[in-house]
XYZ file of C-alpha atoms in Angstrom:
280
model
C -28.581 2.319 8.291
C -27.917 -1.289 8.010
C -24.654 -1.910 9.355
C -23.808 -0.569 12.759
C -21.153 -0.439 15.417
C -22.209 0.061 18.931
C -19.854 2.418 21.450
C -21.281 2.749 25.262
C -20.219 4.104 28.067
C -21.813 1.219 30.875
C -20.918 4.202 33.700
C -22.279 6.845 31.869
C -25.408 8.734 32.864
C -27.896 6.164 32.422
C -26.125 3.522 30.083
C -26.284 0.366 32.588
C -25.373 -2.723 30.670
C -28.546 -3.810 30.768
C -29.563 -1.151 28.924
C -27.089 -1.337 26.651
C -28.396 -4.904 25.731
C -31.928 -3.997 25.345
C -30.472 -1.545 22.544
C -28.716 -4.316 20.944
C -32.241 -6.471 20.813
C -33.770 -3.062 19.339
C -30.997 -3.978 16.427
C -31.811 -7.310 16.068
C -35.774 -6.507 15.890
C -35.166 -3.910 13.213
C -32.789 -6.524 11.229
C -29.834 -4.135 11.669
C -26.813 -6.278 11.526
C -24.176 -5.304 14.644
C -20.433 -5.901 13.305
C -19.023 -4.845 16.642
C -19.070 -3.280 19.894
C -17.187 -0.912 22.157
C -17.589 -0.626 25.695
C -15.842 2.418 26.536
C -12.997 3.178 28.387
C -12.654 -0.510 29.118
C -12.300 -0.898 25.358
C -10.233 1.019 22.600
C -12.291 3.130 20.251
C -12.537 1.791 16.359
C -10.216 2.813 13.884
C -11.846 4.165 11.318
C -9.944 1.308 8.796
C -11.650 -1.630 11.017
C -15.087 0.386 10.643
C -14.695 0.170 6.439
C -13.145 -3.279 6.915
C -16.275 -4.458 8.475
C -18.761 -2.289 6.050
C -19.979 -0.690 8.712
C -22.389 2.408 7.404
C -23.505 3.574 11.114
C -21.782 3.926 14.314
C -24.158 4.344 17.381
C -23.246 6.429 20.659
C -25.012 5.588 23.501
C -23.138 7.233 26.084
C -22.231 10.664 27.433
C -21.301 13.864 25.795
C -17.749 13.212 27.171
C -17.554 10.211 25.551
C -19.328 11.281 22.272
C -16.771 13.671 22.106
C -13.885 10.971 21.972
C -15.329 9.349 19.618
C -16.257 11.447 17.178
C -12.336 12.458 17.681
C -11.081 9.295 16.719
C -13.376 8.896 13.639
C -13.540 12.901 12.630
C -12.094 10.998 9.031
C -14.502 8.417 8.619
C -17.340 9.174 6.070
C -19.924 7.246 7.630
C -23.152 8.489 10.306
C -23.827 8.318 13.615
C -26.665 7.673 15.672
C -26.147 9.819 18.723
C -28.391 8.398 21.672
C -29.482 10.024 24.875
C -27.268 8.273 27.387
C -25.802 11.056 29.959
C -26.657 13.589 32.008
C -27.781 16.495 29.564
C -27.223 14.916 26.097
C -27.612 18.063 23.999
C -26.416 16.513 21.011
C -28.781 14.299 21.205
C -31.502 16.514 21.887
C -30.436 18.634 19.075
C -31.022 16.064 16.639
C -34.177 14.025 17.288
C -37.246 14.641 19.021
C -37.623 11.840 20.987
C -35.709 10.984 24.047
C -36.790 7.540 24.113
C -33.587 5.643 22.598
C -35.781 2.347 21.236
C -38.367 5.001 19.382
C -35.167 7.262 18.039
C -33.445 3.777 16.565
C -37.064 2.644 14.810
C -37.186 6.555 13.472
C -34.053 6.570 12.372
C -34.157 3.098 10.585
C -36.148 4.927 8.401
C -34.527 7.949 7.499
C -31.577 9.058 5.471
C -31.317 12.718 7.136
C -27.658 13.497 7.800
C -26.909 17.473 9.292
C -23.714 19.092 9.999
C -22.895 19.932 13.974
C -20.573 22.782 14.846
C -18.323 22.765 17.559
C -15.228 24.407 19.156
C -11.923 24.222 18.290
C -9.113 24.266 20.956
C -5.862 23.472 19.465
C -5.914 19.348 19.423
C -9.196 19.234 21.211
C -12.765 19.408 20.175
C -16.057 20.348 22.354
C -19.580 19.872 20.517
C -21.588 20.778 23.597
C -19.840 22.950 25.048
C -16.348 24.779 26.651
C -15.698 25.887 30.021
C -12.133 28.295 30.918
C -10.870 29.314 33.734
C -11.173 27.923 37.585
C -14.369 27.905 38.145
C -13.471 24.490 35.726
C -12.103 22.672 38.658
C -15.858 22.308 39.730
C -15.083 19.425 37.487
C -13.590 17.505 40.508
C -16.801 17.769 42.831
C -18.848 16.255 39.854
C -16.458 13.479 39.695
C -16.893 12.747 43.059
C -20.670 12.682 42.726
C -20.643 10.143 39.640
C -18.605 8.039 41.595
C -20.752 7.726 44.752
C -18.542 8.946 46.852
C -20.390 11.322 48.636
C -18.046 11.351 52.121
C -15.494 13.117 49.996
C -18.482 15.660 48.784
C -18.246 18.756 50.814
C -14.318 18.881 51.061
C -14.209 18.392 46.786
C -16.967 21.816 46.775
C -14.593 23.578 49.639
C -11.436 22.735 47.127
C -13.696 23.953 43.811
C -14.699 27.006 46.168
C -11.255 28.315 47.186
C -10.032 27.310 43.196
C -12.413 29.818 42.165
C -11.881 32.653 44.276
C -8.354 32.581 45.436
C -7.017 32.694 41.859
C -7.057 35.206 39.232
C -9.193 35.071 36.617
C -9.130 33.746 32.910
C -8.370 36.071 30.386
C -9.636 36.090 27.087
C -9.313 38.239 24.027
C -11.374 38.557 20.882
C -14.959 39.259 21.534
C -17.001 42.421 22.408
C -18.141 43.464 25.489
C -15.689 41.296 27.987
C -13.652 42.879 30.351
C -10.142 42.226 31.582
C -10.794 38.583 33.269
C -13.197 36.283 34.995
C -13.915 33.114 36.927
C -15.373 31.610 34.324
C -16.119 31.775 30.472
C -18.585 29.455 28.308
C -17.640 29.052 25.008
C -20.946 27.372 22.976
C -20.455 26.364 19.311
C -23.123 28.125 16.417
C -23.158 27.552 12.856
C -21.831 31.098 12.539
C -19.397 31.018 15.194
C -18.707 31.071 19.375
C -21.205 32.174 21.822
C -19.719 33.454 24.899
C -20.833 33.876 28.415
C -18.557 35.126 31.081
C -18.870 35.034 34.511
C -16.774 37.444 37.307
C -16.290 36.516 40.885
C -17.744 39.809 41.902
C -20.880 37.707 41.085
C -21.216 35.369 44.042
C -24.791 34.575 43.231
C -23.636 33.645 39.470
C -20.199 31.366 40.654
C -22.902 29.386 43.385
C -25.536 28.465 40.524
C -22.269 27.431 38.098
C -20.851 25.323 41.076
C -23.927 23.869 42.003
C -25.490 23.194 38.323
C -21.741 21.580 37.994
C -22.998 19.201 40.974
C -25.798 18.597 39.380
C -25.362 18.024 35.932
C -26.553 20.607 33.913
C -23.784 22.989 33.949
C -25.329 24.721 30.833
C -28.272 26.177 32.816
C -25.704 28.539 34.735
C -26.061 32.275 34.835
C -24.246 34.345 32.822
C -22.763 37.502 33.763
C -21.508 38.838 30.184
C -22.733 37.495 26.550
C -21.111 38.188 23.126
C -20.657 36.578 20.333
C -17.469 36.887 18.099
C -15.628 34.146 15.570
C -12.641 33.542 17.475
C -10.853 33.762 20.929
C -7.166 34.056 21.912
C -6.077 33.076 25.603
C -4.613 35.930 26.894
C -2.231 33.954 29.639
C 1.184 32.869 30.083
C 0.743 29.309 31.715
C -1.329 26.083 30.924
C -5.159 26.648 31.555
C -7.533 24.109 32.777
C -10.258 23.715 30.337
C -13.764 21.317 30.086
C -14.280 20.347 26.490
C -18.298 18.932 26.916
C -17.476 18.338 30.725
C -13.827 16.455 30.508
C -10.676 18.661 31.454
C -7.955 19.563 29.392
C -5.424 21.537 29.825
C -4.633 24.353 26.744
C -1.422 26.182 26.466
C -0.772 29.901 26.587
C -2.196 31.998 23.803
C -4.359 29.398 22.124
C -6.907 30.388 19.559
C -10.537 29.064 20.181
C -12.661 29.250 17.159
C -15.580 27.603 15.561
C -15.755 24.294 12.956
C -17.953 22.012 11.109
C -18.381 18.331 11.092
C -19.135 17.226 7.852
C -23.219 15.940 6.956
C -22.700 13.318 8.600
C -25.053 13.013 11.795
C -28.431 11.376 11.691
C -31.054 13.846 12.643
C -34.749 12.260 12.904
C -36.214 15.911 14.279
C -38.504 17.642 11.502
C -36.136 20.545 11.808
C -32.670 20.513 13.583
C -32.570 23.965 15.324
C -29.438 26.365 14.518
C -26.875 25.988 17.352
């Protein structure tokens, strides 16, 4: 790690530009030369030709999973790491691959070590989720959360009503291809494992369960909700006949009828500074 380019998110979790600075002085204390920077959205993500044109070896995401996830979209061809930083709300990725959440003490760790790990994560047709996949409309709790991040609190209780009546006014998701589900639900988790898709489902005869997912939405830490139904299986088909709203690592998407959802592997090619990176 020698050469780096630096991709933020300033209105992401906790990624204030002054943070984002201190990080850059972290660089310059290390001797860690920084050939660019990307401030996203306000800025276009590298290509990966401009990252080999400027011998970059290491491109550093301090930022959300949402915007991870765009990134490591736009470079899934380039063969060099990244240093994924704890800059969001739940940053599992980052958790999954250093100890530390301290971002100054997991740059001065990782300085030091050549560790690179592979990271599953979901397939959706074009889209990717490393954290995480959320189906059916219990995923327009999405909105509500977007009013929170924004500060816009006034609009708060009509954005829950609108997520409420989303989720139990329509039908449910269905899904095909693992054990144990029934015919549809409100919601269905999809988490990526090195040996395929975890899958939690969640039924709207379950009021308790759809109040903890709508208010861990709120929250942040969607992940912590309840499931209703677990299995495990290799693949998924979506067993519908329109467009589905879908939350790959929190952002919506929209996936067309009978779409396969199975599991992939990023190359070794993520820096992991933990003694031992735990099987997803």
């Amino acid at each position: 790690m020698q050469t780096l380019w630096f991709i933020t998110n300033p209105n992401s979790g906790t990624t204030s530009q002054a943070k984002c600075e201190a990080m850059e002085a972290v660089f310059e204390e290390r001797g860690l030369r920084l050939a660019g920077r990307t401030r996203f959205p306000e800025d276009a993500l590298p290509e990966a030709a401009r990252l080999y044109a400027a011998d970059v070896d290491t491109v550093v995401l301090f930022a959300g999973d949402g915007t991870i996830n765009a990134a490591l979209r736009a470079l899934a061809d380039w063969e060099g790491a990244f240093l994924i930083l704890p800059g969001g709300t739940m940053n599992l990725l980052a958790k999954a691959l250093h100890d530390e959440t301290d971002p100054h003490k997991i740059i001065h760790a990782a300085h030091g070590c050549d560790r690179r790990v592979a990271l599953p994560y979901i397939v959706a047709g074009e889209h990717r989720a490393f954290v995480g996949l959320i189906l059916g409309p219990a995923a327009s709790w999405f909105r509500a959360r977007e009013v929170v991040r924004k500060g816009r609190f006034g609009r708060l209780l009509a954005a829950v009503r609108g997520a409420w009546r989303s989720t139990f006014h329509r039908r449910g998701v269905r899904v095909q291809g693992a054990r144990a589900l029934g015919d549809s639900y409100q919601a269905v988790f999809v988490t990526p494992t090195l040996d395929g898709l975890d899958v939690a489902a969640v039924d709207a005869r379950d009021w308790g369960a759809i109040a903890q997912l709508g208010w861990e939405w709120v929250t942040g830490d969607w992940v912590a909700a309840r499931a209703v139904t677990e299995s495990r299986t290799e693949q998924l088909r979506l067993r519908e006949r329109k467009p589905v709203l879908a939350l790959f690592d929190g952002e919506p998407e929209t996936i067309d009828p009978g779409t396969t959802i199975r599991a992939g592997r990023s190359l070794e090619t993520f820096i992991a500074t933990r003694a031992e990176v735990p099987a997803a």
